[in-house]
mmCIF file of C-alpha atoms and ligand atoms in Angstrom:
data_model
loop_
_atom_site.group_PDB
_atom_site.id
_atom_site.type_symbol
_atom_site.label_atom_id
_atom_site.label_comp_id
_atom_site.label_asym_id
_atom_site.label_seq_id
_atom_site.Cartn_x
_atom_site.Cartn_y
_atom_site.Cartn_z
ATOM 1 C CA MET E 1 -43.401 -5.550 -60.219
ATOM 2 C CA LYS E 2 -45.722 -6.027 -56.757
ATOM 3 C CA LYS E 3 -44.106 -4.148 -53.362
ATOM 4 C CA ILE E 4 -43.369 -6.184 -50.884
ATOM 5 C CA LEU E 5 -43.295 -4.387 -46.810
ATOM 6 C CA VAL E 6 -41.599 -6.054 -44.143
ATOM 7 C CA ILE E 7 -42.938 -5.200 -40.999
ATOM 8 C CA GLY E 8 -40.607 -6.530 -38.697
ATOM 9 C CA SER E 9 -37.006 -7.137 -36.119
ATOM 10 C CA LEU E 10 -33.554 -5.483 -36.674
ATOM 11 C CA ASN E 11 -31.316 -7.154 -34.412
ATOM 12 C CA MET E 12 -27.571 -7.147 -34.373
ATOM 13 C CA ASP E 13 -25.817 -10.733 -34.463
ATOM 14 C CA MET E 14 -22.824 -12.124 -31.918
ATOM 15 C CA VAL E 15 -22.377 -14.756 -33.215
ATOM 16 C CA ILE E 16 -20.003 -17.569 -31.495
ATOM 17 C CA GLU E 17 -18.719 -20.064 -33.789
ATOM 18 C CA MET E 18 -17.901 -23.898 -31.459
ATOM 19 C CA LYS E 19 -17.737 -28.155 -31.880
ATOM 20 C CA ARG E 20 -20.096 -27.627 -29.753
ATOM 21 C CA MET E 21 -22.349 -26.739 -28.232
ATOM 22 C CA PRO E 22 -22.156 -26.691 -24.287
ATOM 23 C CA ILE E 23 -23.616 -28.334 -22.130
ATOM 24 C CA VAL E 24 -26.073 -26.584 -18.907
ATOM 25 C CA GLY E 25 -23.384 -25.385 -16.248
ATOM 26 C CA GLU E 26 -20.761 -25.757 -18.886
ATOM 27 C CA THR E 27 -18.039 -23.631 -20.521
ATOM 28 C CA VAL E 28 -16.578 -24.874 -23.530
ATOM 29 C CA LEU E 29 -13.991 -22.905 -25.581
ATOM 30 C CA GLY E 30 -15.432 -20.974 -28.819
ATOM 31 C CA THR E 31 -13.689 -20.495 -32.247
ATOM 32 C CA LYS E 32 -14.566 -17.241 -33.226
ATOM 33 C CA MET E 33 -16.968 -14.156 -32.543
ATOM 34 C CA THR E 34 -18.060 -12.305 -35.029
ATOM 35 C CA TYR E 35 -20.963 -9.576 -35.386
ATOM 36 C CA VAL E 36 -23.207 -9.774 -37.908
ATOM 37 C CA PRO E 37 -26.005 -7.546 -39.492
ATOM 38 C CA GLY E 38 -29.670 -9.862 -38.669
ATOM 39 C CA GLY E 39 -32.868 -9.849 -37.221
ATOM 40 C CA LYS E 40 -35.843 -11.693 -38.551
ATOM 41 C CA GLY E 41 -37.300 -8.866 -39.799
ATOM 42 C CA ALA E 42 -34.473 -7.130 -41.406
ATOM 43 C CA ASN E 43 -33.325 -10.698 -42.911
ATOM 44 C CA GLN E 44 -36.310 -11.944 -44.247
ATOM 45 C CA ALA E 45 -36.796 -7.208 -46.072
ATOM 46 C CA TYR E 46 -32.883 -7.778 -47.320
ATOM 47 C CA ALA E 47 -33.106 -11.078 -48.819
ATOM 48 C CA ALA E 48 -36.169 -9.800 -50.895
ATOM 49 C CA ALA E 49 -34.733 -6.729 -51.959
ATOM 50 C CA ARG E 50 -31.108 -8.793 -53.040
ATOM 51 C CA LEU E 51 -33.322 -11.235 -54.804
ATOM 52 C CA GLY E 52 -34.785 -8.449 -57.138
ATOM 53 C CA GLY E 53 -37.845 -7.190 -54.913
ATOM 54 C CA ASP E 54 -38.876 -3.177 -54.557
ATOM 55 C CA VAL E 55 -38.654 -3.957 -50.469
ATOM 56 C CA LYS E 56 -39.376 -1.091 -47.831
ATOM 57 C CA MET E 57 -39.082 -1.905 -44.269
ATOM 58 C CA LEU E 58 -40.829 -0.881 -40.799
ATOM 59 C CA GLY E 59 -39.116 -1.376 -38.080
ATOM 60 C CA CYS E 60 -37.137 -0.244 -35.106
ATOM 61 C CA ILE E 61 -33.856 0.583 -33.634
ATOM 62 C CA GLY E 62 -32.056 2.125 -30.758
ATOM 63 C CA GLU E 63 -29.885 5.558 -31.709
ATOM 64 C CA ASP E 64 -26.537 3.334 -31.455
ATOM 65 C CA ASP E 65 -24.041 1.782 -34.205
ATOM 66 C CA PHE E 66 -26.409 -1.656 -33.918
ATOM 67 C CA GLY E 67 -28.690 0.600 -35.891
ATOM 68 C CA ARG E 68 -27.245 2.548 -37.869
ATOM 69 C CA THR E 69 -25.338 -0.375 -39.206
ATOM 70 C CA GLN E 70 -28.184 -1.847 -39.801
ATOM 71 C CA LYS E 71 -30.208 0.970 -41.641
ATOM 72 C CA SER E 72 -27.219 1.677 -43.805
ATOM 73 C CA ASN E 73 -26.704 -2.796 -44.394
ATOM 74 C CA LEU E 74 -30.508 -2.494 -45.377
ATOM 75 C CA ALA E 75 -30.943 0.801 -47.670
ATOM 76 C CA LYS E 76 -27.262 -0.244 -49.177
ATOM 77 C CA CYS E 77 -29.003 -3.477 -51.133
ATOM 78 C CA GLY E 78 -32.324 -0.765 -51.550
ATOM 79 C CA VAL E 79 -33.729 -1.348 -48.817
ATOM 80 C CA ASP E 80 -37.026 1.632 -48.211
ATOM 81 C CA THR E 81 -35.701 2.717 -44.507
ATOM 82 C CA ASP E 82 -36.705 5.951 -44.915
ATOM 83 C CA ASP E 83 -40.245 5.452 -41.808
ATOM 84 C CA PHE E 84 -37.663 3.852 -39.672
ATOM 85 C CA LYS E 85 -38.474 4.125 -35.967
ATOM 86 C CA GLN E 86 -35.175 5.453 -33.364
ATOM 87 C CA THR E 87 -35.663 5.282 -30.172
ATOM 88 C CA GLY E 88 -33.788 6.689 -26.993
ATOM 89 C CA THR E 89 -34.844 4.577 -24.892
ATOM 90 C CA GLN E 90 -33.661 1.676 -26.204
ATOM 91 C CA GLY E 91 -31.301 0.150 -27.145
ATOM 92 C CA THR E 92 -31.011 -2.158 -31.313
ATOM 93 C CA GLY E 93 -32.036 -5.830 -30.776
ATOM 94 C CA MET E 94 -29.378 -7.934 -30.030
ATOM 95 C CA ALA E 95 -29.156 -11.789 -30.672
ATOM 96 C CA SER E 96 -26.491 -13.883 -29.549
ATOM 97 C CA ILE E 97 -25.974 -17.177 -31.751
ATOM 98 C CA TYR E 98 -23.936 -20.812 -31.337
ATOM 99 C CA VAL E 99 -23.436 -22.347 -34.329
ATOM 100 C CA ASP E 100 -21.585 -25.414 -34.222
ATOM 101 C CA GLU E 101 -19.449 -27.451 -36.154
ATOM 102 C CA CYS E 102 -22.327 -29.266 -37.456
ATOM 103 C CA GLY E 103 -23.969 -25.081 -39.151
ATOM 104 C CA ASP E 104 -26.424 -25.792 -36.048
ATOM 105 C CA ASN E 105 -27.234 -23.256 -34.342
ATOM 106 C CA THR E 106 -29.338 -21.890 -31.091
ATOM 107 C CA VAL E 107 -30.949 -18.320 -30.946
ATOM 108 C CA VAL E 108 -31.206 -16.231 -27.825
ATOM 109 C CA VAL E 109 -33.069 -12.956 -28.796
ATOM 110 C CA VAL E 110 -32.965 -9.549 -26.448
ATOM 111 C CA PRO E 111 -34.675 -7.551 -28.150
ATOM 112 C CA GLY E 112 -34.851 -3.742 -26.691
ATOM 113 C CA ALA E 113 -35.817 -1.750 -29.722
ATOM 114 C CA ASN E 114 -37.909 -4.529 -31.758
ATOM 115 C CA MET E 115 -40.376 -3.844 -29.004
ATOM 116 C CA GLU E 116 -41.134 0.516 -30.141
ATOM 117 C CA CYS E 117 -42.609 -1.520 -32.973
ATOM 118 C CA ASN E 118 -45.836 -0.673 -32.083
ATOM 119 C CA VAL E 119 -49.034 -0.308 -32.859
ATOM 120 C CA SER E 120 -49.032 3.948 -32.411
ATOM 121 C CA TYR E 121 -46.034 3.293 -35.034
ATOM 122 C CA LEU E 122 -47.705 1.661 -37.414
ATOM 123 C CA LYS E 123 -50.492 3.728 -37.305
ATOM 124 C CA LYS E 124 -48.652 6.640 -38.638
ATOM 125 C CA ASN E 125 -47.139 5.167 -41.211
ATOM 126 C CA ASP E 126 -50.626 3.744 -42.753
ATOM 127 C CA GLU E 127 -49.411 5.025 -45.721
ATOM 128 C CA ALA E 128 -47.261 1.882 -46.292
ATOM 129 C CA LEU E 129 -49.487 -0.451 -45.676
ATOM 130 C CA GLN E 130 -51.692 1.124 -48.116
ATOM 131 C CA GLU E 131 -49.024 0.894 -51.099
ATOM 132 C CA CYS E 132 -47.918 -1.966 -50.521
ATOM 133 C CA ASP E 133 -48.998 -4.976 -52.094
ATOM 134 C CA TYR E 134 -47.800 -7.747 -50.338
ATOM 135 C CA VAL E 135 -47.337 -7.694 -45.848
ATOM 136 C CA ILE E 136 -44.838 -9.835 -44.664
ATOM 137 C CA LEU E 137 -43.759 -10.640 -40.663
ATOM 138 C CA GLN E 138 -42.979 -11.932 -37.980
ATOM 139 C CA MET E 139 -42.780 -12.349 -34.120
ATOM 140 C CA GLU E 140 -39.761 -10.918 -33.127
ATOM 141 C CA ILE E 141 -41.853 -6.752 -32.799
ATOM 142 C CA CYS E 142 -44.502 -6.627 -30.203
ATOM 143 C CA CYS E 143 -47.591 -8.443 -30.477
ATOM 144 C CA ASP E 144 -50.010 -5.976 -31.006
ATOM 145 C CA ALA E 145 -48.205 -4.598 -33.350
ATOM 146 C CA ILE E 146 -48.687 -7.401 -35.285
ATOM 147 C CA TYR E 147 -52.333 -8.772 -34.668
ATOM 148 C CA TYR E 148 -53.050 -5.214 -35.691
ATOM 149 C CA ALA E 149 -50.391 -5.018 -39.096
ATOM 150 C CA ILE E 150 -52.992 -8.651 -40.228
ATOM 151 C CA SER E 151 -56.073 -6.918 -39.227
ATOM 152 C CA ARG E 152 -55.166 -3.562 -41.601
ATOM 153 C CA ALA E 153 -53.641 -5.318 -43.764
ATOM 154 C CA ARG E 154 -56.714 -8.085 -44.581
ATOM 155 C CA GLU E 155 -59.153 -4.548 -44.478
ATOM 156 C CA LEU E 156 -56.969 -2.838 -47.236
ATOM 157 C CA GLY E 157 -57.236 -5.950 -48.910
ATOM 158 C CA LYS E 158 -53.451 -7.215 -48.926
ATOM 159 C CA THR E 159 -51.223 -10.378 -49.151
ATOM 160 C CA ILE E 160 -50.327 -11.097 -46.262
ATOM 161 C CA ILE E 161 -47.089 -13.754 -45.159
ATOM 162 C CA LEU E 162 -46.446 -15.001 -42.065
ATOM 163 C CA ASN E 163 -43.722 -16.445 -40.642
ATOM 164 C CA PRO E 164 -44.793 -17.162 -37.229
ATOM 165 C CA ALA E 165 -40.691 -17.602 -35.964
ATOM 166 C CA PRO E 166 -40.873 -17.567 -32.411
ATOM 167 C CA VAL E 167 -44.014 -18.856 -32.170
ATOM 168 C CA PRO E 168 -45.806 -17.360 -29.296
ATOM 169 C CA ASP E 169 -47.462 -19.347 -26.916
ATOM 170 C CA SER E 170 -50.636 -18.667 -27.536
ATOM 171 C CA LEU E 171 -51.939 -16.577 -30.860
ATOM 172 C CA PRO E 172 -56.113 -15.485 -31.343
ATOM 173 C CA ASP E 173 -57.796 -18.167 -33.507
ATOM 174 C CA GLU E 174 -58.964 -15.134 -35.622
ATOM 175 C CA ILE E 175 -55.706 -14.325 -36.728
ATOM 176 C CA PHE E 176 -55.184 -17.292 -38.473
ATOM 177 C CA SER E 177 -58.293 -16.662 -41.503
ATOM 178 C CA MET E 178 -56.439 -13.537 -41.977
ATOM 179 C CA LEU E 179 -53.587 -15.167 -43.401
ATOM 180 C CA ASP E 180 -52.681 -16.347 -46.669
ATOM 181 C CA TYR E 181 -49.691 -17.221 -46.657
ATOM 182 C CA ILE E 182 -47.958 -18.567 -42.631
ATOM 183 C CA THR E 183 -44.677 -20.697 -43.317
ATOM 184 C CA PRO E 184 -43.561 -22.415 -40.137
ATOM 185 C CA ASN E 185 -40.863 -24.640 -39.925
ATOM 186 C CA GLU E 186 -41.203 -27.995 -37.944
ATOM 187 C CA SER E 187 -41.037 -27.496 -34.667
ATOM 188 C CA GLU E 188 -43.134 -23.903 -35.214
ATOM 189 C CA LEU E 189 -46.345 -25.441 -37.066
ATOM 190 C CA MET E 190 -45.897 -28.935 -34.263
ATOM 191 C CA LYS E 191 -46.010 -25.981 -31.805
ATOM 192 C CA LEU E 192 -48.752 -23.687 -33.427
ATOM 193 C CA CYS E 193 -50.883 -27.283 -33.698
ATOM 194 C CA GLY E 194 -49.551 -28.014 -30.007
ATOM 195 C CA LYS E 195 -48.435 -32.068 -31.348
ATOM 196 C CA GLU E 196 -45.358 -33.862 -31.587
ATOM 197 C CA GLY E 197 -44.981 -34.881 -34.540
ATOM 198 C CA GLU E 198 -41.561 -36.204 -37.177
ATOM 199 C CA SER E 199 -42.912 -37.745 -40.275
ATOM 200 C CA VAL E 200 -44.228 -35.647 -43.503
ATOM 201 C CA GLU E 201 -47.930 -37.435 -42.421
ATOM 202 C CA ASP E 202 -47.700 -35.514 -38.878
ATOM 203 C CA TYR E 203 -46.499 -32.411 -40.472
ATOM 204 C CA VAL E 204 -49.283 -32.705 -43.131
ATOM 205 C CA GLU E 205 -51.755 -32.977 -40.919
ATOM 206 C CA GLY E 206 -50.785 -30.441 -38.713
ATOM 207 C CA ALA E 207 -50.795 -28.191 -41.977
ATOM 208 C CA ARG E 208 -54.368 -29.692 -42.499
ATOM 209 C CA GLN E 209 -54.661 -28.230 -38.528
ATOM 210 C CA LEU E 210 -54.175 -24.648 -39.931
ATOM 211 C CA LEU E 211 -56.430 -24.833 -42.761
ATOM 212 C CA GLU E 212 -59.202 -26.104 -40.491
ATOM 213 C CA LYS E 213 -58.794 -22.734 -38.112
ATOM 214 C CA GLY E 214 -59.051 -20.489 -41.928
ATOM 215 C CA VAL E 215 -55.691 -20.359 -43.472
ATOM 216 C CA LYS E 216 -54.818 -20.427 -47.128
ATOM 217 C CA ASN E 217 -52.115 -21.345 -47.662
ATOM 218 C CA VAL E 218 -49.634 -23.697 -45.563
ATOM 219 C CA LEU E 219 -46.093 -23.933 -46.408
ATOM 220 C CA VAL E 220 -43.633 -25.453 -44.300
ATOM 221 C CA THR E 221 -39.550 -25.712 -44.052
ATOM 222 C CA LEU E 222 -38.340 -28.792 -43.721
ATOM 223 C CA GLY E 223 -34.780 -27.865 -43.414
ATOM 224 C CA LYS E 224 -32.656 -30.916 -45.079
ATOM 225 C CA LYS E 225 -35.921 -32.336 -46.405
ATOM 226 C CA GLY E 226 -37.420 -29.559 -48.029
ATOM 227 C CA ALA E 227 -39.939 -27.204 -48.106
ATOM 228 C CA LEU E 228 -43.841 -29.137 -47.925
ATOM 229 C CA PHE E 229 -46.995 -26.738 -49.585
ATOM 230 C CA VAL E 230 -50.499 -28.282 -48.405
ATOM 231 C CA ASN E 231 -53.838 -26.524 -48.767
ATOM 232 C CA LYS E 232 -57.607 -27.002 -49.388
ATOM 233 C CA GLU E 233 -56.515 -28.548 -53.490
ATOM 234 C CA THR E 234 -53.507 -29.781 -53.039
ATOM 235 C CA GLU E 235 -50.230 -30.757 -51.243
ATOM 236 C CA GLU E 236 -46.551 -31.164 -52.314
ATOM 237 C CA LEU E 237 -43.312 -31.644 -50.644
ATOM 238 C CA PHE E 238 -40.782 -30.320 -52.712
ATOM 239 C CA PRO E 239 -37.702 -31.553 -51.706
ATOM 240 C CA ALA E 240 -34.092 -29.700 -51.384
ATOM 241 C CA ARG E 241 -30.960 -29.136 -53.327
ATOM 242 C CA LYS E 242 -28.460 -32.148 -51.184
ATOM 243 C CA VAL E 243 -26.122 -29.102 -49.944
ATOM 244 C CA SER E 244 -23.207 -28.610 -46.982
ATOM 245 C CA ALA E 245 -24.551 -26.634 -44.631
ATOM 246 C CA VAL E 246 -22.313 -24.766 -42.068
ATOM 247 C CA ASP E 247 -24.234 -22.645 -40.759
ATOM 248 C CA THR E 248 -28.303 -22.026 -40.664
ATOM 249 C CA THR E 249 -28.985 -19.007 -39.060
ATOM 250 C CA ALA E 250 -31.542 -17.297 -41.364
ATOM 251 C CA ALA E 251 -31.706 -20.258 -43.820
ATOM 252 C CA GLY E 252 -35.940 -19.578 -43.177
ATOM 253 C CA ASP E 253 -35.856 -15.793 -43.379
ATOM 254 C CA CYS E 254 -33.742 -15.798 -47.084
ATOM 255 C CA PHE E 255 -36.958 -18.340 -47.689
ATOM 256 C CA ASN E 256 -39.305 -16.070 -46.869
ATOM 257 C CA GLY E 257 -38.351 -13.891 -48.449
ATOM 258 C CA ALA E 258 -37.723 -15.518 -52.362
ATOM 259 C CA PHE E 259 -40.644 -16.720 -51.119
ATOM 260 C CA ALA E 260 -42.281 -12.824 -51.787
ATOM 261 C CA VAL E 261 -40.064 -11.737 -54.394
ATOM 262 C CA ALA E 262 -41.161 -14.516 -56.668
ATOM 263 C CA LEU E 263 -44.796 -13.351 -55.425
ATOM 264 C CA ALA E 264 -44.460 -10.304 -56.541
ATOM 265 C CA GLU E 265 -43.251 -11.893 -60.081
ATOM 266 C CA GLY E 266 -45.949 -12.651 -60.067
ATOM 267 C CA ARG E 267 -44.676 -16.755 -59.953
ATOM 268 C CA GLU E 268 -46.914 -19.621 -59.731
ATOM 269 C CA LEU E 269 -47.117 -21.392 -56.422
ATOM 270 C CA SER E 270 -44.651 -24.557 -57.290
ATOM 271 C CA GLU E 271 -42.138 -22.262 -59.128
ATOM 272 C CA ALA E 272 -42.068 -19.651 -56.239
ATOM 273 C CA VAL E 273 -41.350 -22.184 -53.604
ATOM 274 C CA MET E 274 -38.502 -23.509 -56.081
ATOM 275 C CA PHE E 275 -36.477 -20.464 -55.884
ATOM 276 C CA ALA E 276 -36.922 -19.874 -52.139
ATOM 277 C CA ASN E 277 -35.491 -23.126 -51.815
ATOM 278 C CA ALA E 278 -32.765 -22.486 -54.349
ATOM 279 C CA ALA E 279 -32.051 -19.490 -52.595
ATOM 280 C CA SER E 280 -31.876 -20.604 -49.121
ATOM 281 C CA SER E 281 -29.729 -23.924 -50.282
ATOM 282 C CA ILE E 282 -27.682 -21.754 -50.933
ATOM 283 C CA ALA E 283 -27.224 -19.890 -47.446
ATOM 284 C CA VAL E 284 -26.846 -22.235 -45.452
ATOM 285 C CA THR E 285 -23.573 -22.942 -47.183
ATOM 286 C CA ARG E 286 -22.698 -19.057 -45.927
ATOM 287 C CA ASN E 287 -21.543 -17.847 -42.599
ATOM 288 C CA GLY E 288 -23.528 -15.813 -40.749
ATOM 289 C CA ALA E 289 -27.526 -14.113 -41.388
ATOM 290 C CA GLN E 290 -27.533 -11.233 -43.712
ATOM 291 C CA THR E 291 -24.335 -12.386 -45.033
ATOM 292 C CA SER E 292 -25.525 -15.694 -45.797
ATOM 293 C CA ILE E 293 -27.620 -14.174 -49.049
ATOM 294 C CA PRO E 294 -27.543 -14.987 -52.521
ATOM 295 C CA THR E 295 -27.149 -13.224 -55.388
ATOM 296 C CA ARG E 296 -30.468 -13.831 -57.400
ATOM 297 C CA GLU E 297 -27.853 -14.294 -60.410
ATOM 298 C CA GLU E 298 -26.647 -17.573 -58.441
ATOM 299 C CA THR E 299 -29.782 -18.212 -57.263
ATOM 300 C CA ASP E 300 -31.305 -18.982 -60.505
ATOM 301 C CA GLU E 301 -28.365 -20.761 -61.537
ATOM 302 C CA VAL E 302 -29.464 -23.067 -58.313
ATOM 303 C CA LEU E 303 -33.587 -23.453 -60.043
ATOM 304 C CA ALA E 304 -32.598 -23.954 -63.152
ATOM 305 C CA GLU E 305 -30.482 -26.492 -61.550
ATOM 306 C CA LEU E 306 -33.774 -27.172 -59.431
ATOM 307 C CA LEU E 307 -36.138 -27.532 -62.911
ATOM 308 C CA ALA E 308 -33.873 -28.912 -65.130
HETATM 309 O O1 RIB Z 1 -33.789 -16.548 -38.133
HETATM 310 C C1 RIB Z 1 -32.431 -15.947 -37.700
HETATM 311 C C2 RIB Z 1 -32.320 -14.526 -36.609
HETATM 312 O O2 RIB Z 1 -32.676 -14.879 -35.584
HETATM 313 C C3 RIB Z 1 -31.220 -14.210 -36.891
HETATM 314 O O3 RIB Z 1 -30.290 -12.972 -37.081
HETATM 315 C C4 RIB Z 1 -31.451 -13.403 -35.431
HETATM 316 O O4 RIB Z 1 -31.044 -12.178 -35.462
HETATM 317 C C5 RIB Z 1 -32.608 -13.807 -34.629
HETATM 318 O O5 RIB Z 1 -33.271 -12.758 -34.689
#
């Protein structure tokens, strides 16, 4: 089993369930409020470890209970959290998540300690980059740290997966040519391309634009429509499994973690995408971020159905 290094954010999610989202200026009554460990980096590390990966994470938490809960939740799942940074100057990242009765969500993240996941911290932990095979990044930590990690990982010959979420206003062009995989959802893809569009054809065109910038492989998560894979040789739409979604929070994170595990196990690309589709199809049927991630057994069962 090859080693996966996740460099990214940790947030405590304050999840508020409601019938429908408020519009600007409106007050609505919620039905439930829970605290759930989240953060795109932590969710991806959690998913990869729960699905059987050999996972280490680099990230930063505050000196508070939310940070301690995050660290122990990940460690219990098998993630190596030994080199987490703990800062006294900022609190652990927080996310306020509204989920409506259709399972759709809106998220506001206050990064806090995540912004101290910076270049000097990564330089101190260069060994983690040297020892891994796959590096997974998202975009909820300091941007300079993301660009540094990508170029250092490229120098070391690692396989790099960037989940560009949330998409920053600009992404330096030279970053794209260092990426083995970029895994936006449909709206992130369109924002990266500076385009509008809602059809699979639009997404294929957008993906081709990223290939031209030098990314080797583009894997777009399309929710109910499945996942679209595009590289110079091929393009394929992998349909999603039909389920009733209750909460889509962290479905993309689950997809990314699962995809990395399948690649680390040496699976063929198409099987890796189907494994990721299987895992995220289960995650959307459950509430919360890390609380929604399925086990390996559950995922293998669904994968067998998809492959049948
Ligand atoms: O992708 C879902 C995650 O986005 C949540 O867990 C929240 O913390 C935000 O980072």
